[in-house]
Short mmCIF file of N, CA and C in Angstrom, two decimals:
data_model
loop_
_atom_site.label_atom_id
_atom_site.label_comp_id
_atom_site.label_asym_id
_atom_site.label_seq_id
_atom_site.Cartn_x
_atom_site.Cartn_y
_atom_site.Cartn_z
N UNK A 2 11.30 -234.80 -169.64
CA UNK A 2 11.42 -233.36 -169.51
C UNK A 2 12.31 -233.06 -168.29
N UNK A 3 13.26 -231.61 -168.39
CA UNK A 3 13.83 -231.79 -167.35
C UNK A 3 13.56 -230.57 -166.99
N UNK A 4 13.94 -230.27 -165.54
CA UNK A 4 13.93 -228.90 -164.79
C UNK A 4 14.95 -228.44 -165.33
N UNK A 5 14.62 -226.74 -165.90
CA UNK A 5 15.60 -225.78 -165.59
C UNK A 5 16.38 -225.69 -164.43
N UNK A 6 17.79 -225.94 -164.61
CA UNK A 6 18.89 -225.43 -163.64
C UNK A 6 19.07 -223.97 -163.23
N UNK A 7 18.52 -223.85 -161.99
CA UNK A 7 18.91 -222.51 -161.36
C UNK A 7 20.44 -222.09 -160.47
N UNK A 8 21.22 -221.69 -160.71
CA UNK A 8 22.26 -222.06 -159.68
C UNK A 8 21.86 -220.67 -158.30
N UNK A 9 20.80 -220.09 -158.32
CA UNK A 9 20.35 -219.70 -157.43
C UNK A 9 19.77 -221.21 -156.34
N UNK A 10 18.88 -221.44 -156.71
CA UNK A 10 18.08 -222.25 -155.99
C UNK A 10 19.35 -223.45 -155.83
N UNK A 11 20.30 -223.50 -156.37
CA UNK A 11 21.40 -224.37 -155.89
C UNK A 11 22.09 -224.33 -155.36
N UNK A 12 22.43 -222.73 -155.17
CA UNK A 12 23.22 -222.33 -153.94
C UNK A 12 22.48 -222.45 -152.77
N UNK A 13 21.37 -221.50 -152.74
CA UNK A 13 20.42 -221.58 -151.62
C UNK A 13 19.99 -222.95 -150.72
N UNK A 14 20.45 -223.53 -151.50
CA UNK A 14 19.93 -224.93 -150.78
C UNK A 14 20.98 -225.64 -150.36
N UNK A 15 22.15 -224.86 -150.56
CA UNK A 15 23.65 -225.45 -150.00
C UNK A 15 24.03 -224.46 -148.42
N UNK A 16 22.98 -223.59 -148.45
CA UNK A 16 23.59 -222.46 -147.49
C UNK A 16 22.72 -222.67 -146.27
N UNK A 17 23.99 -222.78 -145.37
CA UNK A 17 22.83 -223.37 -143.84
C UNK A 17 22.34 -222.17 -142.95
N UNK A 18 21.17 -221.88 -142.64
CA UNK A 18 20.75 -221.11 -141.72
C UNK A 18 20.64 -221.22 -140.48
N UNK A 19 21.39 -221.25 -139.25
CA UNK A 19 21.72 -221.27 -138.35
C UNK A 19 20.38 -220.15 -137.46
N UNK A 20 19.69 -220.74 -136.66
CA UNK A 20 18.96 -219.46 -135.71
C UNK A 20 19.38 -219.11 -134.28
N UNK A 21 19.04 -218.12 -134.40
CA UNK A 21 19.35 -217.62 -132.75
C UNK A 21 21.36 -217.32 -132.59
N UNK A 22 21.83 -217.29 -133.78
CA UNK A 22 23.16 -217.40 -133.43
C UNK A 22 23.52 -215.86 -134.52
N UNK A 23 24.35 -214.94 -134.11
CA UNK A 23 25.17 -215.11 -132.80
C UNK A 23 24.29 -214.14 -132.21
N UNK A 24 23.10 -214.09 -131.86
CA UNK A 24 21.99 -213.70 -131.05
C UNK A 24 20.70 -214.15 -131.38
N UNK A 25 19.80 -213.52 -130.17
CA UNK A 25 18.04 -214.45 -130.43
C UNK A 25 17.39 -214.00 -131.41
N UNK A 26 16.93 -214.20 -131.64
CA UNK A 26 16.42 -214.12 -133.36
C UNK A 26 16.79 -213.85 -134.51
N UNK A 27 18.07 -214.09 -134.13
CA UNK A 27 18.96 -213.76 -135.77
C UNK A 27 19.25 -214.85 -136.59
N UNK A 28 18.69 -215.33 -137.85
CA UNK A 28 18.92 -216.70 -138.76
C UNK A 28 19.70 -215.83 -139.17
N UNK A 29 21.36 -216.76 -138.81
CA UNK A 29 22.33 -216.38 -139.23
C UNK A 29 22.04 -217.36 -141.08
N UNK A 30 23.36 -217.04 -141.71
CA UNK A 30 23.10 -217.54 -143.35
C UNK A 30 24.83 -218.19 -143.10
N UNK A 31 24.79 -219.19 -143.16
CA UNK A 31 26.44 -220.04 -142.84
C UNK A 31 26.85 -220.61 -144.56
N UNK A 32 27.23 -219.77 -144.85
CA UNK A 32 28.16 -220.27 -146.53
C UNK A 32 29.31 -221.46 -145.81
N UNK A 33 29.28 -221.65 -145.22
CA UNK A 33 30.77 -222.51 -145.26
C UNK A 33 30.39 -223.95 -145.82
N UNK A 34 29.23 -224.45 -145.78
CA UNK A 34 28.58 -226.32 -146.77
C UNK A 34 29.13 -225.24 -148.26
N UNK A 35 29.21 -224.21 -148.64
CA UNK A 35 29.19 -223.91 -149.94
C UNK A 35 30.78 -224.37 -150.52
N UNK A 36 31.58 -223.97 -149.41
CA UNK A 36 33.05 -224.23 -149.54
C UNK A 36 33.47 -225.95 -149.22
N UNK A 37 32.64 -226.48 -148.64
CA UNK A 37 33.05 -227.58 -148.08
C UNK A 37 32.77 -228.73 -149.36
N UNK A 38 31.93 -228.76 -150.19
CA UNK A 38 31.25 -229.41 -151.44
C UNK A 38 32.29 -228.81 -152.50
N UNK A 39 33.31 -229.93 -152.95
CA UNK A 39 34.02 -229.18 -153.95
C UNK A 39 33.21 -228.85 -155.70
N UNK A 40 32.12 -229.56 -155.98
CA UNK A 40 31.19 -229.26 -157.12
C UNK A 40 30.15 -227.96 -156.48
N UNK A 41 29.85 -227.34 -155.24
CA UNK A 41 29.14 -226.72 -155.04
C UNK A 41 29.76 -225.66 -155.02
N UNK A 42 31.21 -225.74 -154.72
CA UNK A 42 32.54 -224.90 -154.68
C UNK A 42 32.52 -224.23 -156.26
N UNK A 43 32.68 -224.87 -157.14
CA UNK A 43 32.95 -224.75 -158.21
C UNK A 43 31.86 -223.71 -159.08
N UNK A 44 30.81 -224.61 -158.72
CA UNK A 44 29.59 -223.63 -159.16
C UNK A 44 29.51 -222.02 -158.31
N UNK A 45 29.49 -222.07 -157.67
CA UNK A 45 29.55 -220.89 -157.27
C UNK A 45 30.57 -219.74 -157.50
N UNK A 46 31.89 -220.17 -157.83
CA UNK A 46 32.96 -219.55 -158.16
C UNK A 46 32.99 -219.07 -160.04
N UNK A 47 32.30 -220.10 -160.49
CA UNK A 47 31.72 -219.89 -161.56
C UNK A 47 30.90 -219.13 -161.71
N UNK A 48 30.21 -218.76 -161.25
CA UNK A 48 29.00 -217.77 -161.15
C UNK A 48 29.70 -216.56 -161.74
N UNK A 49 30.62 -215.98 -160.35
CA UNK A 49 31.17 -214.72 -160.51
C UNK A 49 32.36 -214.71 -161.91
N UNK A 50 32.85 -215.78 -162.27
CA UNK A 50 34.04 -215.96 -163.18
C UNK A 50 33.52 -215.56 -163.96
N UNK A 51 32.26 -216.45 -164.63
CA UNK A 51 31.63 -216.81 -165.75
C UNK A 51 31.32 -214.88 -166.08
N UNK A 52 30.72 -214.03 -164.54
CA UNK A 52 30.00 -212.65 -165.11
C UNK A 52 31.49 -211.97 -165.41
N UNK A 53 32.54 -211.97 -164.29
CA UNK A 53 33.44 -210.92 -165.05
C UNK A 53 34.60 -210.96 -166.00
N UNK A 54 34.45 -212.19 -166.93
CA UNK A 54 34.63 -212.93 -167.54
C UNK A 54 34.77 -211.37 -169.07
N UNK A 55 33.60 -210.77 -168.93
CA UNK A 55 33.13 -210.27 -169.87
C UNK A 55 33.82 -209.25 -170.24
N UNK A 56 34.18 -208.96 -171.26
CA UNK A 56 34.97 -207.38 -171.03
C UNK A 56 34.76 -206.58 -170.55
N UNK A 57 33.42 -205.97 -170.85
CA UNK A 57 32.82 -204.64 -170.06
C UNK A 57 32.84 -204.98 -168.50
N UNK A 58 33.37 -205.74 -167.77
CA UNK A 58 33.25 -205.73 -166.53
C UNK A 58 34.31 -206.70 -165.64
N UNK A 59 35.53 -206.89 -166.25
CA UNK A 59 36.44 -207.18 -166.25
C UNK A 59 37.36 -206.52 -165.87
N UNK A 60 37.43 -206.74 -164.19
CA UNK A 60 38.71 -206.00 -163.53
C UNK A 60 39.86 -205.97 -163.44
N UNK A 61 40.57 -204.93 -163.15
CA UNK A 61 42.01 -205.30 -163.34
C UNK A 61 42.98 -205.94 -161.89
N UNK A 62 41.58 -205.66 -161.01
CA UNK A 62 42.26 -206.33 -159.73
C UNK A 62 40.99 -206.58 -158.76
N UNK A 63 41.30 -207.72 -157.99
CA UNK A 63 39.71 -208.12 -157.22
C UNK A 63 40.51 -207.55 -155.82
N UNK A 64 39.42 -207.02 -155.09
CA UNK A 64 39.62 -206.75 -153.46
C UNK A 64 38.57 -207.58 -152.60
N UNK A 65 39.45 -208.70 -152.17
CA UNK A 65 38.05 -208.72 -150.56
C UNK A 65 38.52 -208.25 -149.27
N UNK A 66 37.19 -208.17 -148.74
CA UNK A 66 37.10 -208.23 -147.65
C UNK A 66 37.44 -209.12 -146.30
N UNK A 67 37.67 -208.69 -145.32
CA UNK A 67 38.62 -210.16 -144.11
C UNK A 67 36.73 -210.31 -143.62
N UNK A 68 36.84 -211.66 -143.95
CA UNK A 68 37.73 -212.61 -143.59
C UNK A 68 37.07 -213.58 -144.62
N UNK A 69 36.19 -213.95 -144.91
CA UNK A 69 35.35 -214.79 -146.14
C UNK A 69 35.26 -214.21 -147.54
N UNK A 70 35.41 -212.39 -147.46
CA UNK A 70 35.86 -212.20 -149.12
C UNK A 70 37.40 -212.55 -149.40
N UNK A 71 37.97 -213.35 -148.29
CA UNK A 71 39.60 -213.31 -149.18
C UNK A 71 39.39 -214.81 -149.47
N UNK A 72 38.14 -215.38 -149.15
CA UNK A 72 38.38 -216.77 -149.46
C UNK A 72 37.85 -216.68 -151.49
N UNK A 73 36.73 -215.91 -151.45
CA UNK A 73 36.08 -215.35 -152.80
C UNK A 73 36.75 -215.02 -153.59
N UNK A 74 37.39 -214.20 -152.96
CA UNK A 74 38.17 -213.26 -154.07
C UNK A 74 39.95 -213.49 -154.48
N UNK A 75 40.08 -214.43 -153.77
CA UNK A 75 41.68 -215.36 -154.11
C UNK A 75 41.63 -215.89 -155.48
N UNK A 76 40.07 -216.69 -155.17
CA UNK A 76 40.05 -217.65 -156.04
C UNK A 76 39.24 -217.12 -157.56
N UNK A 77 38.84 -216.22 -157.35
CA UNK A 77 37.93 -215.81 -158.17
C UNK A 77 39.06 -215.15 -159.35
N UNK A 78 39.99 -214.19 -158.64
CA UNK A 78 41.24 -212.93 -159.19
C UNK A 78 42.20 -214.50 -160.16
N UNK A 79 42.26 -215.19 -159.22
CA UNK A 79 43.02 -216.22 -159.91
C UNK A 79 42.37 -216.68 -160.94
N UNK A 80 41.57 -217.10 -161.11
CA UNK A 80 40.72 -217.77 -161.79
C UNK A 80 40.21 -216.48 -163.55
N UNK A 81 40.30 -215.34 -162.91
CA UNK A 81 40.45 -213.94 -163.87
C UNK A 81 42.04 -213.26 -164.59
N UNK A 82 42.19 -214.47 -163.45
CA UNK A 82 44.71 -213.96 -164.06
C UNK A 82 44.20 -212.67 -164.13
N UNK A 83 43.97 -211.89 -162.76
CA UNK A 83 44.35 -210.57 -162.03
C UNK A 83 44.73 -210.72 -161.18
N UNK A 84 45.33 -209.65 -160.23
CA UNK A 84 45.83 -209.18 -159.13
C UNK A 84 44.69 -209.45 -157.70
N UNK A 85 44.98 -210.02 -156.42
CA UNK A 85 44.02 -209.80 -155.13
C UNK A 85 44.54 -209.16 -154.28
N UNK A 86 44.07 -208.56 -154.18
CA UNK A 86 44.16 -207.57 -152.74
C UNK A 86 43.43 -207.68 -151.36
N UNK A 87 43.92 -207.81 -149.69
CA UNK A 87 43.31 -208.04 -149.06
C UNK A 87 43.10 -206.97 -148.18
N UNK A 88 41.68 -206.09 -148.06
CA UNK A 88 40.90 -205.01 -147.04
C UNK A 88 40.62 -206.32 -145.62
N UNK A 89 41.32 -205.73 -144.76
CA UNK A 89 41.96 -206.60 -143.37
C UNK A 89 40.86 -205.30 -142.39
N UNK A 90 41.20 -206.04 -141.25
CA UNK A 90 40.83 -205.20 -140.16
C UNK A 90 41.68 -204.99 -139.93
N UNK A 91 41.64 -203.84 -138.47
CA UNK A 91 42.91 -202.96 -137.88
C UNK A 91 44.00 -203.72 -137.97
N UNK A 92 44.97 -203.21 -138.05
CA UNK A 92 46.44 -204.14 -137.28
C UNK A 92 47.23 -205.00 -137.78
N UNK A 93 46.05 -205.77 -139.08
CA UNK A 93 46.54 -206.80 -139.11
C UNK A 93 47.99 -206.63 -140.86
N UNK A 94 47.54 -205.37 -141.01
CA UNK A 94 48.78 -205.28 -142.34
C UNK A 94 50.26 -204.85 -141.89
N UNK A 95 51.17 -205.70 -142.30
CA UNK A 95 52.57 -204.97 -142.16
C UNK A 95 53.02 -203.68 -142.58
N UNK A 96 52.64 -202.95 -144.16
CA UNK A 96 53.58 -202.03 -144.70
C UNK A 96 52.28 -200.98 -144.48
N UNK A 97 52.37 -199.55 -144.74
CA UNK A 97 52.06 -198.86 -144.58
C UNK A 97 50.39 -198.50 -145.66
N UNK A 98 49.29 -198.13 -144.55
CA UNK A 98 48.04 -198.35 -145.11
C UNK A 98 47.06 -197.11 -145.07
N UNK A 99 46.00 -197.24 -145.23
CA UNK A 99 45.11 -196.14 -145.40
C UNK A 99 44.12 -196.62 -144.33
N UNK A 100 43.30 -196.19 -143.58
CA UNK A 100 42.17 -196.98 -143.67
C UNK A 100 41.02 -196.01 -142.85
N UNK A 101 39.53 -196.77 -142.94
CA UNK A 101 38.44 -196.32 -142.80
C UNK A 101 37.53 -197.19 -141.95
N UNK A 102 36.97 -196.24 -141.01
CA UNK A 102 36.12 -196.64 -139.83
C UNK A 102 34.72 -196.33 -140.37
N UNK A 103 33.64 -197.63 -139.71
CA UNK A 103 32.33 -197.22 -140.61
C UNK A 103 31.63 -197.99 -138.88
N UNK A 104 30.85 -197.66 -138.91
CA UNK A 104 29.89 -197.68 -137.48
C UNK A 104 29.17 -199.19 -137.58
N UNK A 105 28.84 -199.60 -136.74
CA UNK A 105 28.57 -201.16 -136.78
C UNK A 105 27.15 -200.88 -135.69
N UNK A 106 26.28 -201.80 -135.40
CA UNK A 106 24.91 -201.76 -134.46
C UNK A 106 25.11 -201.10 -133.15
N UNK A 107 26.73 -201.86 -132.61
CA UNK A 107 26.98 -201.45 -131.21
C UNK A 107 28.46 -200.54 -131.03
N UNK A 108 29.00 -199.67 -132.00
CA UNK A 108 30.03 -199.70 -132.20
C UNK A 108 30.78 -199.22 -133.26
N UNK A 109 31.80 -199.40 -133.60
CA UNK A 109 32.45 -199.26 -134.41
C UNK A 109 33.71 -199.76 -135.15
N UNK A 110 33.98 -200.16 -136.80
CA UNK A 110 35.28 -201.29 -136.78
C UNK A 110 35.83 -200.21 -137.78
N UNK A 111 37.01 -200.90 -137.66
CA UNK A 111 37.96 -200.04 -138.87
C UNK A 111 38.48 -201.01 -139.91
N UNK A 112 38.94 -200.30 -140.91
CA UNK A 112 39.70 -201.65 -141.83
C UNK A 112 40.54 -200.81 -142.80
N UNK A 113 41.46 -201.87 -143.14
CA UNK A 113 42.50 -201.01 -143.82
C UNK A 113 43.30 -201.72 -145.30
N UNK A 114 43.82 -200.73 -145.96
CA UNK A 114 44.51 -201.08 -146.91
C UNK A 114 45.74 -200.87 -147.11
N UNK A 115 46.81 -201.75 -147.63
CA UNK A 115 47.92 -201.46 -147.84
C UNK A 115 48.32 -200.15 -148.90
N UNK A 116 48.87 -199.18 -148.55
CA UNK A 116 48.82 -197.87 -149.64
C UNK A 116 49.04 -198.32 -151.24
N UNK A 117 49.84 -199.11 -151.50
CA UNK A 117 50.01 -199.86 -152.72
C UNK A 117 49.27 -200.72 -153.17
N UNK A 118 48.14 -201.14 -152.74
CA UNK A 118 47.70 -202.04 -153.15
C UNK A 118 46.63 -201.63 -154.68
N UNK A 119 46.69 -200.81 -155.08
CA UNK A 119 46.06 -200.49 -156.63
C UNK A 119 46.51 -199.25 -156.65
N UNK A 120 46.56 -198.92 -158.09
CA UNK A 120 47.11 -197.81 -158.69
C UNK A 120 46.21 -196.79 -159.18
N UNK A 121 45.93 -195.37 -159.28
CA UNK A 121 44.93 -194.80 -159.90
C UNK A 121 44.86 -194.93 -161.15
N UNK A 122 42.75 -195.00 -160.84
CA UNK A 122 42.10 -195.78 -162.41
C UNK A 122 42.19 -197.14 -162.17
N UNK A 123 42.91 -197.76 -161.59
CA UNK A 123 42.77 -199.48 -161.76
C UNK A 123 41.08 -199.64 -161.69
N UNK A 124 40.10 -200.69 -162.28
CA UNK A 124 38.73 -201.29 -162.33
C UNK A 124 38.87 -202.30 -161.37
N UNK A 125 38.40 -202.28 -159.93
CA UNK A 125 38.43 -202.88 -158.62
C UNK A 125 37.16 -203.53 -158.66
N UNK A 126 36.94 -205.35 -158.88
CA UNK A 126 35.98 -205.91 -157.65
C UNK A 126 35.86 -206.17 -156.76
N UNK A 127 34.99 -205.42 -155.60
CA UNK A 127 34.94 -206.12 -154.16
C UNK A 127 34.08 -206.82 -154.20
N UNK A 128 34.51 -207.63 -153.24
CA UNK A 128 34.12 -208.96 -152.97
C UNK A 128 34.16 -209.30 -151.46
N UNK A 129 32.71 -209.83 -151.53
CA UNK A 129 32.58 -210.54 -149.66
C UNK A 129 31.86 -211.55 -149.88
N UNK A 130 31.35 -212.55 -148.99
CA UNK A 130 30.54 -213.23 -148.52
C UNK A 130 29.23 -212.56 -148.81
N UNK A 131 28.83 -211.54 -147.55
CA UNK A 131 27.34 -211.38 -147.50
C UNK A 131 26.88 -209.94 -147.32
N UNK A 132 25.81 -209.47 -147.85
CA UNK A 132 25.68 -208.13 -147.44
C UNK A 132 24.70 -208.11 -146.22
N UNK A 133 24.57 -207.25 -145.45
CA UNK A 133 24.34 -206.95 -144.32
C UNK A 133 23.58 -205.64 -144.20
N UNK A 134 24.24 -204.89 -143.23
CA UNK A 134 24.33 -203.51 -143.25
C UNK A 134 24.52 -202.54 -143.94
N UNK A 135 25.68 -203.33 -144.94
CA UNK A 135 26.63 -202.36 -146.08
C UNK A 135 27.67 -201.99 -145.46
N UNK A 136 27.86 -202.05 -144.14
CA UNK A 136 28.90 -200.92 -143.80
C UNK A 136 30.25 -201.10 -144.33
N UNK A 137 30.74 -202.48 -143.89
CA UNK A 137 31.92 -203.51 -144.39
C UNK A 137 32.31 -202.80 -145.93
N UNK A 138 30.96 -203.06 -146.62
CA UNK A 138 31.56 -202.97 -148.62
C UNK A 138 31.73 -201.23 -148.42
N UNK A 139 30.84 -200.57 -147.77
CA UNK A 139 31.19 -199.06 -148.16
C UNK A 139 32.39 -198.65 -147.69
N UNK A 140 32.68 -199.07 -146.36
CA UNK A 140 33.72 -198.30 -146.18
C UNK A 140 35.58 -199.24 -146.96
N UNK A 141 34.96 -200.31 -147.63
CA UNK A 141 36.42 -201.36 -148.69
C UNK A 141 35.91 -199.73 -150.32
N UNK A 142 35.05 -199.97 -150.23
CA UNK A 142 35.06 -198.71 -151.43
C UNK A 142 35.36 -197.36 -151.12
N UNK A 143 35.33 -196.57 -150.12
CA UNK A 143 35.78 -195.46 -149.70
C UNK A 143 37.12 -195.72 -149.87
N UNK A 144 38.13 -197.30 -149.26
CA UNK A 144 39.31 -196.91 -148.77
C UNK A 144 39.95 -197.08 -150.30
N UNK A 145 39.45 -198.15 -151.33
CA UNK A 145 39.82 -198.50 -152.36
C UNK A 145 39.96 -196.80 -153.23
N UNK A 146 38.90 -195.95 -153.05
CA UNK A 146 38.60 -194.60 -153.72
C UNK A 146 39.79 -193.49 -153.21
N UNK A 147 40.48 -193.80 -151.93
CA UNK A 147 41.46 -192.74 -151.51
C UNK A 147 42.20 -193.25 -152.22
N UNK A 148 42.48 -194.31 -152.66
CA UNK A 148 43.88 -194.70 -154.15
C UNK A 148 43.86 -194.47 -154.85
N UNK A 149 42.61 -193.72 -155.58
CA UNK A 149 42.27 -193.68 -156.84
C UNK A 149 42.15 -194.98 -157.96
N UNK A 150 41.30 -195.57 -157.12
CA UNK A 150 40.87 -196.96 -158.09
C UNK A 150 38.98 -196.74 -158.31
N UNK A 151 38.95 -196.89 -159.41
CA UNK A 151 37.61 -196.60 -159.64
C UNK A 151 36.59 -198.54 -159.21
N UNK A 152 36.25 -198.49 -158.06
CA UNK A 152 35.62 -199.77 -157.49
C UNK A 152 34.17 -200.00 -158.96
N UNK A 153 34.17 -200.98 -159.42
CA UNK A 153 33.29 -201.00 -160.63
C UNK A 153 32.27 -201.53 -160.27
N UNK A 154 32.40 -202.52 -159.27
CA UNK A 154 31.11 -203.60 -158.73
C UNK A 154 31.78 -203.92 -157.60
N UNK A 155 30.36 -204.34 -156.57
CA UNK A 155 30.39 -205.08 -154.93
C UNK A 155 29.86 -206.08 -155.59
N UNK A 156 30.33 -207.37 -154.93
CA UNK A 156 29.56 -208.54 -155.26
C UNK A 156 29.54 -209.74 -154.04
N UNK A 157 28.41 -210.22 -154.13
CA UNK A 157 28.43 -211.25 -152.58
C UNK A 157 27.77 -212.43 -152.97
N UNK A 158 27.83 -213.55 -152.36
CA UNK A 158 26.98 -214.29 -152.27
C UNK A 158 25.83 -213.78 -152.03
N UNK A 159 25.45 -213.79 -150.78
CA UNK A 159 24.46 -213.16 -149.93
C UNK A 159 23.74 -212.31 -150.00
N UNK A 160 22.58 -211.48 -150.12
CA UNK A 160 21.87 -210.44 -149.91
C UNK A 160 20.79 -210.43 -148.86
N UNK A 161 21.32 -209.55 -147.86
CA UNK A 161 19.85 -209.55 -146.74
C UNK A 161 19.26 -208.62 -146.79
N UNK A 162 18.39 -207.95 -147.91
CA UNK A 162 17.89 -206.93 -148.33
C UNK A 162 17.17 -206.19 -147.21
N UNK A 163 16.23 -206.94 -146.17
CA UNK A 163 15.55 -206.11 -145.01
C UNK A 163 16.54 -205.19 -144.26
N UNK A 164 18.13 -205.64 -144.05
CA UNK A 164 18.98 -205.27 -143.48
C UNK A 164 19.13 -203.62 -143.67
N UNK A 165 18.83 -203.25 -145.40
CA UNK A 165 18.98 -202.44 -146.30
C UNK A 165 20.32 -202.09 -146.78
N UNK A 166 21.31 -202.79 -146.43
CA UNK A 166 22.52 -202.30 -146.75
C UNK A 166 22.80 -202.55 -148.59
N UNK A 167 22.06 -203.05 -149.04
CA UNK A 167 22.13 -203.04 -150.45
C UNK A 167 21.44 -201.77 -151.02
N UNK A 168 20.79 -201.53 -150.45
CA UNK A 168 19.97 -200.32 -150.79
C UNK A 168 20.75 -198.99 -150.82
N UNK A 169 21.95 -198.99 -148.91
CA UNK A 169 22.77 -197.94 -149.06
C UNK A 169 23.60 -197.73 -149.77
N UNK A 170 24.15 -198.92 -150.24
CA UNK A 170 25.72 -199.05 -151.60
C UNK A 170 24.96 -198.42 -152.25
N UNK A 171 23.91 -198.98 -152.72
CA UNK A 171 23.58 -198.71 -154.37
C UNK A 171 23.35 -196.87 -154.30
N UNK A 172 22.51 -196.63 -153.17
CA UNK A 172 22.70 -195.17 -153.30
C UNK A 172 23.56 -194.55 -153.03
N UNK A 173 24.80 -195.04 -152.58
CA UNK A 173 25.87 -194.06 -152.15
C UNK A 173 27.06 -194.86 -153.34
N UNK A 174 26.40 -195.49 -154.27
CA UNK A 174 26.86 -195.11 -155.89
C UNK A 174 27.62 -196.44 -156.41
N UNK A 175 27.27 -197.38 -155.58
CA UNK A 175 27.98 -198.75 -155.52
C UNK A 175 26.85 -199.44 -156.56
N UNK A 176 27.37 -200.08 -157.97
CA UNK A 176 26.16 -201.16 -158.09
C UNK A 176 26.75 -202.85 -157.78
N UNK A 177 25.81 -203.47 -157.41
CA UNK A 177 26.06 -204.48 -156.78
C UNK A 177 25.49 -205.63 -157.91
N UNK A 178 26.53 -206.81 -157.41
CA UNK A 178 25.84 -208.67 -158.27
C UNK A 178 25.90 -209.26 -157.09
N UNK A 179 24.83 -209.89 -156.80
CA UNK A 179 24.57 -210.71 -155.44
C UNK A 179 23.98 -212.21 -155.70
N UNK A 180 24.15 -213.23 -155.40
CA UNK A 180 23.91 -214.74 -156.08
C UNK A 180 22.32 -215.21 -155.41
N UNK A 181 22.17 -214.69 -154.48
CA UNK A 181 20.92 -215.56 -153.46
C UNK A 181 20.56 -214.16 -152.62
N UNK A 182 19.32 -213.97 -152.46
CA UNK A 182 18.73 -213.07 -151.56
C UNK A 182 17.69 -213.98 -150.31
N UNK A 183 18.23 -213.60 -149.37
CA UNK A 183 17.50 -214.19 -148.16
C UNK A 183 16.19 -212.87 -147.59
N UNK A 184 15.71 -213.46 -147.30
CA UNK A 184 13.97 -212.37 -146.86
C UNK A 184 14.60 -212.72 -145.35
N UNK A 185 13.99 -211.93 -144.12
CA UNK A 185 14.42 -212.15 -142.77
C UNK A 185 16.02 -212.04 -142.92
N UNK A 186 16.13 -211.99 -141.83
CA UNK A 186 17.16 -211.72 -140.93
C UNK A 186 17.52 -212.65 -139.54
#
């Protein structure tokens, strides 16, 4: 008899939790053993292929986020023969951009998009690493929405649901696919 294959419980067990970093009591969640394992690589990239794979949810262009959704979403858009687009922080785009500031614990970051980078109506996946706060995916969907691209799905590895930032997407109209949910913080 064999065990059902979960590729939850297979990711999860590839993803290192780091404590106390990058402060005291924070179990950080370190995806990078996920990238480093080229079969653990695979599976996971599969995950997301395999869902938007489907018609009904089949974008016409993936967006990540800097700095671990452009590793996601390169490979993922490729892997979909669509278009990637990269939501950068300040500064870092050459041609002329849009962009949106969203409040952080201590602070505040901005991030931006190249004005061309989707057309109105294009079906946009964002894509990151991990959810958090939310702030990161809301304000890649605000900036994606001043283009007139209708953002269809957020999607992450990660979910740190106590954080609640999954909770704010979803109510401020985002639905989300997330691979592994971590409890704590």
């Amino acid at each position: 008899m064999t065990t059902p294959f979960s590729i939850q419980d297979y990711l999860r067990e590839h993803i290192r939790t780091v404590p106390d970093w990058p402060a005291p009591g924070v179990q950080f969640r370190d995806i990078t053993p996920l990238l480093q394992n080229p079969k653990v690589f695979r599976v996971l990239i599969d995950a997301f292929v395999h869902r938007y794979m489907d018609p009904a949810l089949r974008p016409d262009v993936v967006a990540g986020l800097d700095a671990r959704g452009f590793i996601l979403g390169a490979v993922v858009a490729y892997e979909l023969n669509v278009g990637f687009v990269p939501i950068r922080k300040k500064g870092k785009l050459p041609f002329t951009t849009v962009e949106e500031t969203y409040e952080l614990e201590y602070g505040s970051a901005t991030v931006e998009l190249h004005t061309d980078a989707v057309r109105p109506g294009d079906k946009v996946l964002l894509i990151d690493d991990l959810i958090a706060t939310g702030g990161t995916m809301m304000a890649g969907k605000k900036l994606l929405e001043k283009l007139g691209a209708q953002v269809m799905e957020g999607a992450a590895i990660v979910d740190l649901p106590e954080l609640g930032g999954s909770d704010r997407l979803r109510e401020g109209g985002l639905a989300l696919f997330t691979l592994v949910d971590f409890a704590g913080h």
